[in-house]
Amino acid sequence: MSETKIIDGKAVAAALKAEIRSKVARLQHSGPIPGLAVVLVGHDPASEIYVRSKIKQTTEVGLASIEHRLDSDVLQEDLLRLVEELNEDPAVHGILVQLPLPAHINSTEILLAIDPRKDVDGFHPINVGMIATQSGGIVPCTPLGSMKLIQSVRPDLAGLKAIIIGRSNIVGKPMAQLLLAQDCTVTLAHSKTRNLAEEIAASDIVVAAVGRPHCIRGEWIKPGAIVIDVGINRIVDEQGQRRIVGDVAFDEALGRAGAITPVPGGVGPMTIACLLSNTVDAFLRETCPD
Ligand code: GUN
């Protein structure tokens, strides 16, 4: 067994937030500060927790936080009108509409209505297309944070084989684009993939974004591989304790992986730090376009 480095997402996120805080402090001297608008519809418990944390950290780094909480029976047209108002508001530089939205809302139409320049989630098709063609664009926060963690242990990824398990628009697909842009040979695996264990065993980088506890077994990991666990799964363990665990069987991967992110304390803290960083970048593009 060789030593596995545990990638400390909290520490990397704290360093990124410290950088953001000092950038914002410099901006405060010269005029307006970046503002992030967060829209929460309804009372989904997980969304409430995420939004509370996003708002807290927004204000901690000195950004302006604009909060909109709407009832779960809000009409499509009223939500659209709010997005349009935020698009026009000069104090708002980033807009985040927390997902999932209630079933009666057409989420695609809402995400399309967000001004791509303020789309700090990177979900708008304009940003998706720009990332795919490597022509700039706002990068979704979880893949961006995951890339920063990978490159914190290995900056040059050229020629490495990478596998992402999970083909979501939020994580899997943009992650594939980012790894491709770093000259990796990329496999995007999903529920119909054959021989998943063999595909993983051939990979130098493994990004697990499945949403099923411990479904990626340690023995599948290539010795020395970098493992990024995006999963956040709430379970009750054998001792009857509620716990949050990832998609990777962490204990099995120890001593086999070269580096691995823990859950919690890995990708999670990076997602919010990258949201704040995307907001400052959106502000800077808007106020000093060169
Ligand atoms: N719900 C779960 N993750 C996310 C995210 O990154 N952005 C938004 N807007 N909603 C989410």
PDB file of C-alpha atoms and ligand atoms in Angstrom:
ATOM      1  CA  MET A   1       0.000   0.000   0.000  1.00  0.00           C
ATOM      2  CA  SER A   2       1.312   3.431  -0.859  1.00  0.00           C
ATOM      3  CA  GLU A   3       0.330   6.691   0.772  1.00  0.00           C
ATOM      4  CA  THR A   4      -2.771   8.472  -0.546  1.00  0.00           C
ATOM      5  CA  LYS A   5      -2.826  12.256  -0.377  1.00  0.00           C
ATOM      6  CA  ILE A   6      -6.149  13.522   0.954  1.00  0.00           C
ATOM      7  CA  ILE A   7      -6.960  16.682  -0.962  1.00  0.00           C
ATOM      8  CA  ASP A   8      -8.148  19.316   1.510  1.00  0.00           C
ATOM      9  CA  GLY A   9     -10.959  21.093  -0.360  1.00  0.00           C
ATOM     10  CA  LYS A  10     -11.676  23.297   2.657  1.00  0.00           C
ATOM     11  CA  ALA A  11      -8.117  24.647   2.660  1.00  0.00           C
ATOM     12  CA  VAL A  12      -8.008  25.231  -1.121  1.00  0.00           C
ATOM     13  CA  ALA A  13     -11.421  26.947  -0.935  1.00  0.00           C
ATOM     14  CA  ALA A  14     -10.278  29.095   2.007  1.00  0.00           C
ATOM     15  CA  ALA A  15      -7.234  30.256   0.024  1.00  0.00           C
ATOM     16  CA  LEU A  16      -9.418  31.106  -2.987  1.00  0.00           C
ATOM     17  CA  LYS A  17     -11.877  33.008  -0.758  1.00  0.00           C
ATOM     18  CA  ALA A  18      -9.020  34.946   0.867  1.00  0.00           C
ATOM     19  CA  GLU A  19      -7.930  36.043  -2.632  1.00  0.00           C
ATOM     20  CA  ILE A  20     -11.506  37.057  -3.477  1.00  0.00           C
ATOM     21  CA  ARG A  21     -11.839  38.960  -0.182  1.00  0.00           C
ATOM     22  CA  SER A  22      -8.740  41.038  -0.876  1.00  0.00           C
ATOM     23  CA  LYS A  23      -9.834  41.714  -4.487  1.00  0.00           C
ATOM     24  CA  VAL A  24     -13.231  42.900  -3.228  1.00  0.00           C
ATOM     25  CA  ALA A  25     -11.589  45.039  -0.507  1.00  0.00           C
ATOM     26  CA  ARG A  26      -9.559  46.822  -3.227  1.00  0.00           C
ATOM     27  CA  LEU A  27     -12.744  47.366  -5.273  1.00  0.00           C
ATOM     28  CA  GLN A  28     -14.541  48.847  -2.237  1.00  0.00           C
ATOM     29  CA  HIS A  29     -12.049  51.741  -2.246  1.00  0.00           C
ATOM     30  CA  SER A  30     -12.826  52.686  -5.815  1.00  0.00           C
ATOM     31  CA  GLY A  31     -16.620  52.387  -6.040  1.00  0.00           C
ATOM     32  CA  PRO A  32     -19.344  49.783  -6.451  1.00  0.00           C
ATOM     33  CA  ILE A  33     -18.867  46.189  -5.325  1.00  0.00           C
ATOM     34  CA  PRO A  34     -19.968  43.000  -7.091  1.00  0.00           C
ATOM     35  CA  GLY A  35     -23.476  41.773  -6.217  1.00  0.00           C
ATOM     36  CA  LEU A  36     -24.821  38.214  -6.342  1.00  0.00           C
ATOM     37  CA  ALA A  37     -28.584  37.634  -6.537  1.00  0.00           C
ATOM     38  CA  VAL A  38     -29.815  34.268  -5.277  1.00  0.00           C
ATOM     39  CA  VAL A  39     -33.354  33.152  -6.082  1.00  0.00           C
ATOM     40  CA  LEU A  40     -34.898  30.343  -4.046  1.00  0.00           C
ATOM     41  CA  VAL A  41     -38.337  29.008  -4.924  1.00  0.00           C
ATOM     42  CA  GLY A  42     -40.159  26.949  -2.295  1.00  0.00           C
ATOM     43  CA  HIS A  43     -38.721  25.162   0.735  1.00  0.00           C
ATOM     44  CA  ASP A  44     -36.721  22.171  -0.499  1.00  0.00           C
ATOM     45  CA  PRO A  45     -34.638  21.385   2.643  1.00  0.00           C
ATOM     46  CA  ALA A  46     -31.368  20.675   0.778  1.00  0.00           C
ATOM     47  CA  SER A  47     -31.782  23.845  -1.319  1.00  0.00           C
ATOM     48  CA  GLU A  48     -32.453  25.887   1.844  1.00  0.00           C
ATOM     49  CA  ILE A  49     -29.155  24.662   3.323  1.00  0.00           C
ATOM     50  CA  TYR A  50     -27.177  25.381   0.135  1.00  0.00           C
ATOM     51  CA  VAL A  51     -28.695  28.830  -0.310  1.00  0.00           C
ATOM     52  CA  ARG A  52     -28.058  29.793   3.322  1.00  0.00           C
ATOM     53  CA  SER A  53     -24.440  28.780   2.943  1.00  0.00           C
ATOM     54  CA  LYS A  54     -24.060  30.635  -0.386  1.00  0.00           C
ATOM     55  CA  ILE A  55     -25.501  33.845   1.102  1.00  0.00           C
ATOM     56  CA  LYS A  56     -23.342  33.617   4.246  1.00  0.00           C
ATOM     57  CA  GLN A  57     -20.151  33.153   2.255  1.00  0.00           C
ATOM     58  CA  THR A  58     -21.105  35.879  -0.238  1.00  0.00           C
ATOM     59  CA  THR A  59     -21.242  38.442   2.554  1.00  0.00           C
ATOM     60  CA  GLU A  60     -18.140  36.999   4.282  1.00  0.00           C
ATOM     61  CA  VAL A  61     -15.957  37.902   1.279  1.00  0.00           C
ATOM     62  CA  GLY A  62     -17.507  41.383   1.109  1.00  0.00           C
ATOM     63  CA  LEU A  63     -19.805  40.894  -1.889  1.00  0.00           C
ATOM     64  CA  ALA A  64     -23.336  42.313  -1.882  1.00  0.00           C
ATOM     65  CA  SER A  65     -25.973  39.607  -1.457  1.00  0.00           C
ATOM     66  CA  ILE A  66     -29.427  40.096  -2.982  1.00  0.00           C
ATOM     67  CA  GLU A  67     -31.928  37.481  -1.829  1.00  0.00           C
ATOM     68  CA  HIS A  68     -35.271  36.572  -3.384  1.00  0.00           C
ATOM     69  CA  ARG A  69     -37.424  33.887  -1.774  1.00  0.00           C
ATOM     70  CA  LEU A  70     -40.576  32.944  -3.654  1.00  0.00           C
ATOM     71  CA  ASP A  71     -43.463  30.639  -2.769  1.00  0.00           C
ATOM     72  CA  SER A  72     -43.474  27.202  -4.344  1.00  0.00           C
ATOM     73  CA  ASP A  73     -46.640  28.091  -6.310  1.00  0.00           C
ATOM     74  CA  VAL A  74     -45.025  31.095  -8.037  1.00  0.00           C
ATOM     75  CA  LEU A  75     -46.142  31.515 -11.647  1.00  0.00           C
ATOM     76  CA  GLN A  76     -43.700  30.976 -14.489  1.00  0.00           C
ATOM     77  CA  GLU A  77     -44.324  34.529 -15.733  1.00  0.00           C
ATOM     78  CA  ASP A  78     -43.611  36.044 -12.309  1.00  0.00           C
ATOM     79  CA  LEU A  79     -40.328  34.166 -11.984  1.00  0.00           C
ATOM     80  CA  LEU A  80     -39.406  35.212 -15.531  1.00  0.00           C
ATOM     81  CA  ARG A  81     -40.201  38.832 -14.686  1.00  0.00           C
ATOM     82  CA  LEU A  82     -37.925  38.665 -11.629  1.00  0.00           C
ATOM     83  CA  VAL A  83     -35.061  37.256 -13.734  1.00  0.00           C
ATOM     84  CA  GLU A  84     -35.548  40.070 -16.255  1.00  0.00           C
ATOM     85  CA  GLU A  85     -35.479  42.674 -13.467  1.00  0.00           C
ATOM     86  CA  LEU A  86     -32.240  41.185 -12.143  1.00  0.00           C
ATOM     87  CA  ASN A  87     -30.795  41.199 -15.690  1.00  0.00           C
ATOM     88  CA  GLU A  88     -31.464  44.948 -15.836  1.00  0.00           C
ATOM     89  CA  ASP A  89     -30.296  45.759 -12.296  1.00  0.00           C
ATOM     90  CA  PRO A  90     -26.827  47.398 -12.399  1.00  0.00           C
ATOM     91  CA  ALA A  91     -26.157  46.340  -8.778  1.00  0.00           C
ATOM     92  CA  VAL A  92     -26.479  42.656  -9.761  1.00  0.00           C
ATOM     93  CA  HIS A  93     -23.499  41.040 -11.490  1.00  0.00           C
ATOM     94  CA  GLY A  94     -24.353  37.395 -10.877  1.00  0.00           C
ATOM     95  CA  ILE A  95     -27.718  35.607 -10.854  1.00  0.00           C
ATOM     96  CA  LEU A  96     -28.249  32.167  -9.376  1.00  0.00           C
ATOM     97  CA  VAL A  97     -31.637  30.458  -9.526  1.00  0.00           C
ATOM     98  CA  GLN A  98     -31.376  27.509  -7.162  1.00  0.00           C
ATOM     99  CA  LEU A  99     -32.337  24.164  -8.722  1.00  0.00           C
ATOM    100  CA  PRO A 100     -34.434  22.089  -8.661  1.00  0.00           C
ATOM    101  CA  LEU A 101     -37.407  24.325  -9.379  1.00  0.00           C
ATOM    102  CA  PRO A 102     -40.959  23.085  -8.664  1.00  0.00           C
ATOM    103  CA  ALA A 103     -42.368  20.704 -11.273  1.00  0.00           C
ATOM    104  CA  HIS A 104     -44.805  23.239 -12.757  1.00  0.00           C
ATOM    105  CA  ILE A 105     -41.931  25.604 -13.658  1.00  0.00           C
ATOM    106  CA  ASN A 106     -40.170  25.229 -17.004  1.00  0.00           C
ATOM    107  CA  SER A 107     -36.574  25.374 -15.740  1.00  0.00           C
ATOM    108  CA  THR A 108     -35.040  25.494 -19.227  1.00  0.00           C
ATOM    109  CA  GLU A 109     -36.970  28.654 -20.027  1.00  0.00           C
ATOM    110  CA  ILE A 110     -35.896  30.267 -16.743  1.00  0.00           C
ATOM    111  CA  LEU A 111     -32.206  29.430 -17.242  1.00  0.00           C
ATOM    112  CA  LEU A 112     -32.403  30.718 -20.845  1.00  0.00           C
ATOM    113  CA  ALA A 113     -33.792  34.028 -19.590  1.00  0.00           C
ATOM    114  CA  ILE A 114     -30.707  34.772 -17.450  1.00  0.00           C
ATOM    115  CA  ASP A 115     -28.324  37.226 -19.125  1.00  0.00           C
ATOM    116  CA  PRO A 116     -25.340  34.978 -20.064  1.00  0.00           C
ATOM    117  CA  ARG A 117     -22.970  37.658 -18.705  1.00  0.00           C
ATOM    118  CA  LYS A 118     -24.607  37.281 -15.267  1.00  0.00           C
ATOM    119  CA  ASP A 119     -25.000  33.496 -15.464  1.00  0.00           C
ATOM    120  CA  VAL A 120     -22.515  32.673 -12.685  1.00  0.00           C
ATOM    121  CA  ASP A 121     -23.736  29.047 -12.638  1.00  0.00           C
ATOM    122  CA  GLY A 122     -22.565  28.657 -16.242  1.00  0.00           C
ATOM    123  CA  PHE A 123     -25.797  26.862 -17.199  1.00  0.00           C
ATOM    124  CA  HIS A 124     -26.896  29.111 -20.104  1.00  0.00           C
ATOM    125  CA  PRO A 125     -26.433  27.489 -23.548  1.00  0.00           C
ATOM    126  CA  ILE A 126     -24.260  30.454 -24.605  1.00  0.00           C
ATOM    127  CA  ASN A 127     -21.802  29.655 -21.816  1.00  0.00           C
ATOM    128  CA  VAL A 128     -22.095  25.903 -22.450  1.00  0.00           C
ATOM    129  CA  GLY A 129     -21.227  26.522 -26.126  1.00  0.00           C
ATOM    130  CA  MET A 130     -18.353  28.851 -25.300  1.00  0.00           C
ATOM    131  CA  ILE A 131     -16.815  26.291 -22.957  1.00  0.00           C
ATOM    132  CA  ALA A 132     -17.249  23.556 -25.591  1.00  0.00           C
ATOM    133  CA  THR A 133     -15.500  25.676 -28.223  1.00  0.00           C
ATOM    134  CA  GLN A 134     -12.852  26.937 -25.783  1.00  0.00           C
ATOM    135  CA  SER A 135     -13.780  30.545 -26.432  1.00  0.00           C
ATOM    136  CA  GLY A 136     -14.175  31.761 -22.840  1.00  0.00           C
ATOM    137  CA  GLY A 137     -17.541  31.562 -21.122  1.00  0.00           C
ATOM    138  CA  ILE A 138     -18.496  31.173 -17.472  1.00  0.00           C
ATOM    139  CA  VAL A 139     -17.540  27.728 -16.163  1.00  0.00           C
ATOM    140  CA  PRO A 140     -20.028  25.864 -13.905  1.00  0.00           C
ATOM    141  CA  CYS A 141     -18.868  25.992 -10.298  1.00  0.00           C
ATOM    142  CA  THR A 142     -18.605  22.293  -9.380  1.00  0.00           C
ATOM    143  CA  PRO A 143     -16.509  21.294 -12.433  1.00  0.00           C
ATOM    144  CA  LEU A 144     -14.397  24.445 -12.023  1.00  0.00           C
ATOM    145  CA  GLY A 145     -13.757  23.623  -8.356  1.00  0.00           C
ATOM    146  CA  SER A 146     -12.995  19.997  -9.222  1.00  0.00           C
ATOM    147  CA  MET A 147     -10.414  21.092 -11.836  1.00  0.00           C
ATOM    148  CA  LYS A 148      -8.740  23.371  -9.307  1.00  0.00           C
ATOM    149  CA  LEU A 149      -8.469  20.445  -6.880  1.00  0.00           C
ATOM    150  CA  ILE A 150      -7.018  18.141  -9.553  1.00  0.00           C
ATOM    151  CA  GLN A 151      -4.479  20.790 -10.538  1.00  0.00           C
ATOM    152  CA  SER A 152      -3.599  21.456  -6.899  1.00  0.00           C
ATOM    153  CA  VAL A 153      -1.913  18.044  -6.933  1.00  0.00           C
ATOM    154  CA  ARG A 154      -0.926  17.838 -10.628  1.00  0.00           C
ATOM    155  CA  PRO A 155      -0.873  21.035 -12.700  1.00  0.00           C
ATOM    156  CA  ASP A 156      -0.003  19.439 -16.055  1.00  0.00           C
ATOM    157  CA  LEU A 157      -2.605  16.888 -17.144  1.00  0.00           C
ATOM    158  CA  ALA A 158      -1.606  16.547 -20.808  1.00  0.00           C
ATOM    159  CA  GLY A 159      -1.960  13.011 -22.141  1.00  0.00           C
ATOM    160  CA  LEU A 160      -3.582  11.566 -19.013  1.00  0.00           C
ATOM    161  CA  LYS A 161      -6.621   9.344 -19.284  1.00  0.00           C
ATOM    162  CA  ALA A 162      -9.616  10.778 -17.403  1.00  0.00           C
ATOM    163  CA  ILE A 163     -12.991   9.233 -16.729  1.00  0.00           C
ATOM    164  CA  ILE A 164     -16.082  11.024 -15.465  1.00  0.00           C
ATOM    165  CA  ILE A 165     -18.919   8.875 -14.197  1.00  0.00           C
ATOM    166  CA  GLY A 166     -22.215  10.743 -14.617  1.00  0.00           C
ATOM    167  CA  ARG A 167     -23.286  12.750 -17.686  1.00  0.00           C
ATOM    168  CA  SER A 168     -25.297  15.581 -16.115  1.00  0.00           C
ATOM    169  CA  ASN A 169     -25.383  19.055 -17.651  1.00  0.00           C
ATOM    170  CA  ILE A 170     -24.258  20.530 -14.303  1.00  0.00           C
ATOM    171  CA  VAL A 171     -21.210  18.341 -13.668  1.00  0.00           C
ATOM    172  CA  GLY A 172     -20.392  15.494 -16.079  1.00  0.00           C
ATOM    173  CA  LYS A 173     -20.575  17.208 -19.463  1.00  0.00           C
ATOM    174  CA  PRO A 174     -18.756  20.438 -18.509  1.00  0.00           C
ATOM    175  CA  MET A 175     -16.155  18.421 -16.574  1.00  0.00           C
ATOM    176  CA  ALA A 176     -15.434  16.459 -19.763  1.00  0.00           C
ATOM    177  CA  GLN A 177     -14.903  19.719 -21.652  1.00  0.00           C
ATOM    178  CA  LEU A 178     -12.538  21.106 -19.015  1.00  0.00           C
ATOM    179  CA  LEU A 179     -10.421  17.938 -18.921  1.00  0.00           C
ATOM    180  CA  LEU A 180     -10.336  17.870 -22.727  1.00  0.00           C
ATOM    181  CA  ALA A 181      -9.147  21.490 -22.713  1.00  0.00           C
ATOM    182  CA  GLN A 182      -6.249  20.323 -20.505  1.00  0.00           C
ATOM    183  CA  ASP A 183      -5.339  17.712 -23.155  1.00  0.00           C
ATOM    184  CA  CYS A 184      -6.661  14.678 -21.302  1.00  0.00           C
ATOM    185  CA  THR A 185      -8.130  11.719 -23.168  1.00  0.00           C
ATOM    186  CA  VAL A 186     -11.642  11.747 -21.786  1.00  0.00           C
ATOM    187  CA  THR A 187     -14.246   9.031 -21.208  1.00  0.00           C
ATOM    188  CA  LEU A 188     -17.712  10.178 -20.132  1.00  0.00           C
ATOM    189  CA  ALA A 189     -19.318   7.136 -18.514  1.00  0.00           C
ATOM    190  CA  HIS A 190     -22.969   6.722 -17.540  1.00  0.00           C
ATOM    191  CA  SER A 191     -25.573   4.177 -16.473  1.00  0.00           C
ATOM    192  CA  LYS A 192     -25.368   2.281 -19.789  1.00  0.00           C
ATOM    193  CA  THR A 193     -21.557   2.120 -19.883  1.00  0.00           C
ATOM    194  CA  ARG A 194     -20.232  -1.424 -20.250  1.00  0.00           C
ATOM    195  CA  ASN A 195     -17.293  -2.660 -18.171  1.00  0.00           C
ATOM    196  CA  LEU A 196     -17.216   0.412 -15.926  1.00  0.00           C
ATOM    197  CA  ALA A 197     -14.662  -1.216 -13.591  1.00  0.00           C
ATOM    198  CA  GLU A 198     -12.248  -1.761 -16.508  1.00  0.00           C
ATOM    199  CA  GLU A 199     -12.754   1.776 -17.795  1.00  0.00           C
ATOM    200  CA  ILE A 200     -11.957   3.150 -14.343  1.00  0.00           C
ATOM    201  CA  ALA A 201      -8.956   0.840 -13.917  1.00  0.00           C
ATOM    202  CA  ALA A 202      -7.449   2.343 -17.102  1.00  0.00           C
ATOM    203  CA  SER A 203      -7.854   5.959 -15.897  1.00  0.00           C
ATOM    204  CA  ASP A 204      -5.340   8.316 -14.286  1.00  0.00           C
ATOM    205  CA  ILE A 205      -8.113  10.709 -13.188  1.00  0.00           C
ATOM    206  CA  VAL A 206     -11.517   9.594 -11.893  1.00  0.00           C
ATOM    207  CA  VAL A 207     -14.354  12.066 -11.323  1.00  0.00           C
ATOM    208  CA  ALA A 208     -17.368  10.425  -9.662  1.00  0.00           C
ATOM    209  CA  ALA A 209     -20.644  12.325 -10.099  1.00  0.00           C
ATOM    210  CA  VAL A 210     -23.244   9.609  -9.821  1.00  0.00           C
ATOM    211  CA  GLY A 211     -25.239  10.369  -6.680  1.00  0.00           C
ATOM    212  CA  ARG A 212     -25.127   6.821  -5.252  1.00  0.00           C
ATOM    213  CA  PRO A 213     -23.243   6.140  -1.991  1.00  0.00           C
ATOM    214  CA  HIS A 214     -19.972   4.210  -2.344  1.00  0.00           C
ATOM    215  CA  CYS A 215     -20.832   2.889  -5.813  1.00  0.00           C
ATOM    216  CA  ILE A 216     -17.254   3.313  -7.084  1.00  0.00           C
ATOM    217  CA  ARG A 217     -15.211   0.569  -5.453  1.00  0.00           C
ATOM    218  CA  GLY A 218     -11.629   1.056  -4.311  1.00  0.00           C
ATOM    219  CA  GLU A 219     -10.317  -2.025  -6.129  1.00  0.00           C
ATOM    220  CA  TRP A 220     -11.339  -0.456  -9.488  1.00  0.00           C
ATOM    221  CA  ILE A 221      -9.003   2.505  -8.976  1.00  0.00           C
ATOM    222  CA  LYS A 222      -5.701   2.474 -10.860  1.00  0.00           C
ATOM    223  CA  PRO A 223      -2.816   2.728  -8.344  1.00  0.00           C
ATOM    224  CA  GLY A 224      -1.718   6.358  -8.125  1.00  0.00           C
ATOM    225  CA  ALA A 225      -4.863   7.803  -9.782  1.00  0.00           C
ATOM    226  CA  ILE A 226      -6.350  11.161  -8.772  1.00  0.00           C
ATOM    227  CA  VAL A 227      -9.901  10.629  -7.508  1.00  0.00           C
ATOM    228  CA  ILE A 228     -12.420  13.477  -7.260  1.00  0.00           C
ATOM    229  CA  ASP A 229     -15.651  12.601  -5.472  1.00  0.00           C
ATOM    230  CA  VAL A 230     -18.516  14.942  -6.350  1.00  0.00           C
ATOM    231  CA  GLY A 231     -21.179  12.817  -4.611  1.00  0.00           C
ATOM    232  CA  ILE A 232     -23.073  14.152  -1.602  1.00  0.00           C
ATOM    233  CA  ASN A 233     -25.198  11.283  -0.298  1.00  0.00           C
ATOM    234  CA  ARG A 234     -27.063  11.286   2.992  1.00  0.00           C
ATOM    235  CA  ILE A 235     -27.068   7.829   4.583  1.00  0.00           C
ATOM    236  CA  VAL A 236     -27.689   6.117   7.890  1.00  0.00           C
ATOM    237  CA  ASP A 237     -24.584   4.021   8.603  1.00  0.00           C
ATOM    238  CA  GLU A 238     -24.291   0.611  10.298  1.00  0.00           C
ATOM    239  CA  GLN A 239     -24.200   2.306  13.720  1.00  0.00           C
ATOM    240  CA  GLY A 240     -27.478   4.070  12.947  1.00  0.00           C
ATOM    241  CA  GLN A 241     -25.707   7.434  12.533  1.00  0.00           C
ATOM    242  CA  ARG A 242     -26.753   9.905   9.830  1.00  0.00           C
ATOM    243  CA  ARG A 243     -23.727  10.676   7.656  1.00  0.00           C
ATOM    244  CA  ILE A 244     -22.831  12.334   4.407  1.00  0.00           C
ATOM    245  CA  VAL A 245     -20.749  10.125   2.134  1.00  0.00           C
ATOM    246  CA  GLY A 246     -19.485  10.324  -1.418  1.00  0.00           C
ATOM    247  CA  ASP A 247     -19.873   8.117  -4.482  1.00  0.00           C
ATOM    248  CA  VAL A 248     -16.473   6.500  -3.903  1.00  0.00           C
ATOM    249  CA  ALA A 249     -15.821   3.819  -1.261  1.00  0.00           C
ATOM    250  CA  PHE A 250     -13.281   6.130   0.375  1.00  0.00           C
ATOM    251  CA  ASP A 251     -11.717   3.655   2.840  1.00  0.00           C
ATOM    252  CA  GLU A 252     -11.130   1.112   0.062  1.00  0.00           C
ATOM    253  CA  ALA A 253      -9.494   3.738  -2.138  1.00  0.00           C
ATOM    254  CA  LEU A 254      -7.027   4.788   0.577  1.00  0.00           C
ATOM    255  CA  GLY A 255      -3.613   3.276  -0.079  1.00  0.00           C
ATOM    256  CA  ARG A 256      -4.500   2.793  -3.746  1.00  0.00           C
ATOM    257  CA  ALA A 257      -5.362   6.229  -5.147  1.00  0.00           C
ATOM    258  CA  GLY A 258      -2.516   8.736  -5.411  1.00  0.00           C
ATOM    259  CA  ALA A 259      -4.824  11.513  -4.201  1.00  0.00           C
ATOM    260  CA  ILE A 260      -8.500  11.657  -3.258  1.00  0.00           C
ATOM    261  CA  THR A 261     -11.042  14.236  -2.121  1.00  0.00           C
ATOM    262  CA  PRO A 262     -12.967  13.450   1.069  1.00  0.00           C
ATOM    263  CA  VAL A 263     -16.734  13.903   1.490  1.00  0.00           C
ATOM    264  CA  PRO A 264     -17.489  16.203   3.187  1.00  0.00           C
ATOM    265  CA  GLY A 265     -14.589  18.641   2.876  1.00  0.00           C
ATOM    266  CA  GLY A 266     -13.571  18.028  -0.732  1.00  0.00           C
ATOM    267  CA  VAL A 267     -15.439  19.367  -3.745  1.00  0.00           C
ATOM    268  CA  GLY A 268     -18.325  20.890  -1.722  1.00  0.00           C
ATOM    269  CA  PRO A 269     -16.456  23.926  -0.313  1.00  0.00           C
ATOM    270  CA  MET A 270     -14.910  24.584  -3.740  1.00  0.00           C
ATOM    271  CA  THR A 271     -18.310  24.904  -5.440  1.00  0.00           C
ATOM    272  CA  ILE A 272     -19.274  27.961  -3.400  1.00  0.00           C
ATOM    273  CA  ALA A 273     -15.784  29.506  -3.594  1.00  0.00           C
ATOM    274  CA  CYS A 274     -15.981  29.218  -7.406  1.00  0.00           C
ATOM    275  CA  LEU A 275     -19.444  30.807  -7.405  1.00  0.00           C
ATOM    276  CA  LEU A 276     -17.975  33.835  -5.610  1.00  0.00           C
ATOM    277  CA  SER A 277     -15.023  33.895  -7.983  1.00  0.00           C
ATOM    278  CA  ASN A 278     -17.355  33.728 -11.027  1.00  0.00           C
ATOM    279  CA  THR A 279     -19.312  36.677  -9.587  1.00  0.00           C
ATOM    280  CA  VAL A 280     -16.197  38.840  -9.172  1.00  0.00           C
ATOM    281  CA  ASP A 281     -15.053  37.902 -12.700  1.00  0.00           C
ATOM    282  CA  ALA A 282     -18.495  38.812 -14.115  1.00  0.00           C
ATOM    283  CA  PHE A 283     -18.266  42.181 -12.330  1.00  0.00           C
ATOM    284  CA  LEU A 284     -14.773  42.853 -13.668  1.00  0.00           C
ATOM    285  CA  ARG A 285     -15.777  41.950 -17.248  1.00  0.00           C
ATOM    286  CA  GLU A 286     -18.758  44.289 -16.959  1.00  0.00           C
ATOM    287  CA  THR A 287     -16.972  47.236 -15.349  1.00  0.00           C
ATOM    288  CA  CYS A 288     -13.510  46.974 -16.954  1.00  0.00           C
ATOM    289  CA  PRO A 289     -14.115  45.076 -20.204  1.00  0.00           C
ATOM    290  CA  ASP A 290     -10.404  45.091 -21.147  1.00  0.00           C
TER     291      ASP A 290
HETATM  292  N1  GUN B   1     -28.698  22.820  -7.184  1.00  0.00           N
HETATM  293  C1  GUN B   1     -27.708  21.924  -6.890  1.00  0.00           C
HETATM  294  N2  GUN B   1     -26.512  22.389  -7.315  1.00  0.00           N
HETATM  295  C2  GUN B   1     -26.754  23.587  -7.894  1.00  0.00           C
HETATM  296  C3  GUN B   1     -25.901  24.555  -8.500  1.00  0.00           C
HETATM  297  O1  GUN B   1     -24.695  24.409  -8.627  1.00  0.00           O
HETATM  298  N3  GUN B   1     -26.543  25.683  -8.954  1.00  0.00           N
HETATM  299  C4  GUN B   1     -27.886  25.872  -8.852  1.00  0.00           C
HETATM  300  N4  GUN B   1     -28.396  26.980  -9.342  1.00  0.00           N
HETATM  301  N5  GUN B   1     -28.679  24.983  -8.287  1.00  0.00           N
HETATM  302  C5  GUN B   1     -28.116  23.855  -7.809  1.00  0.00           C
END
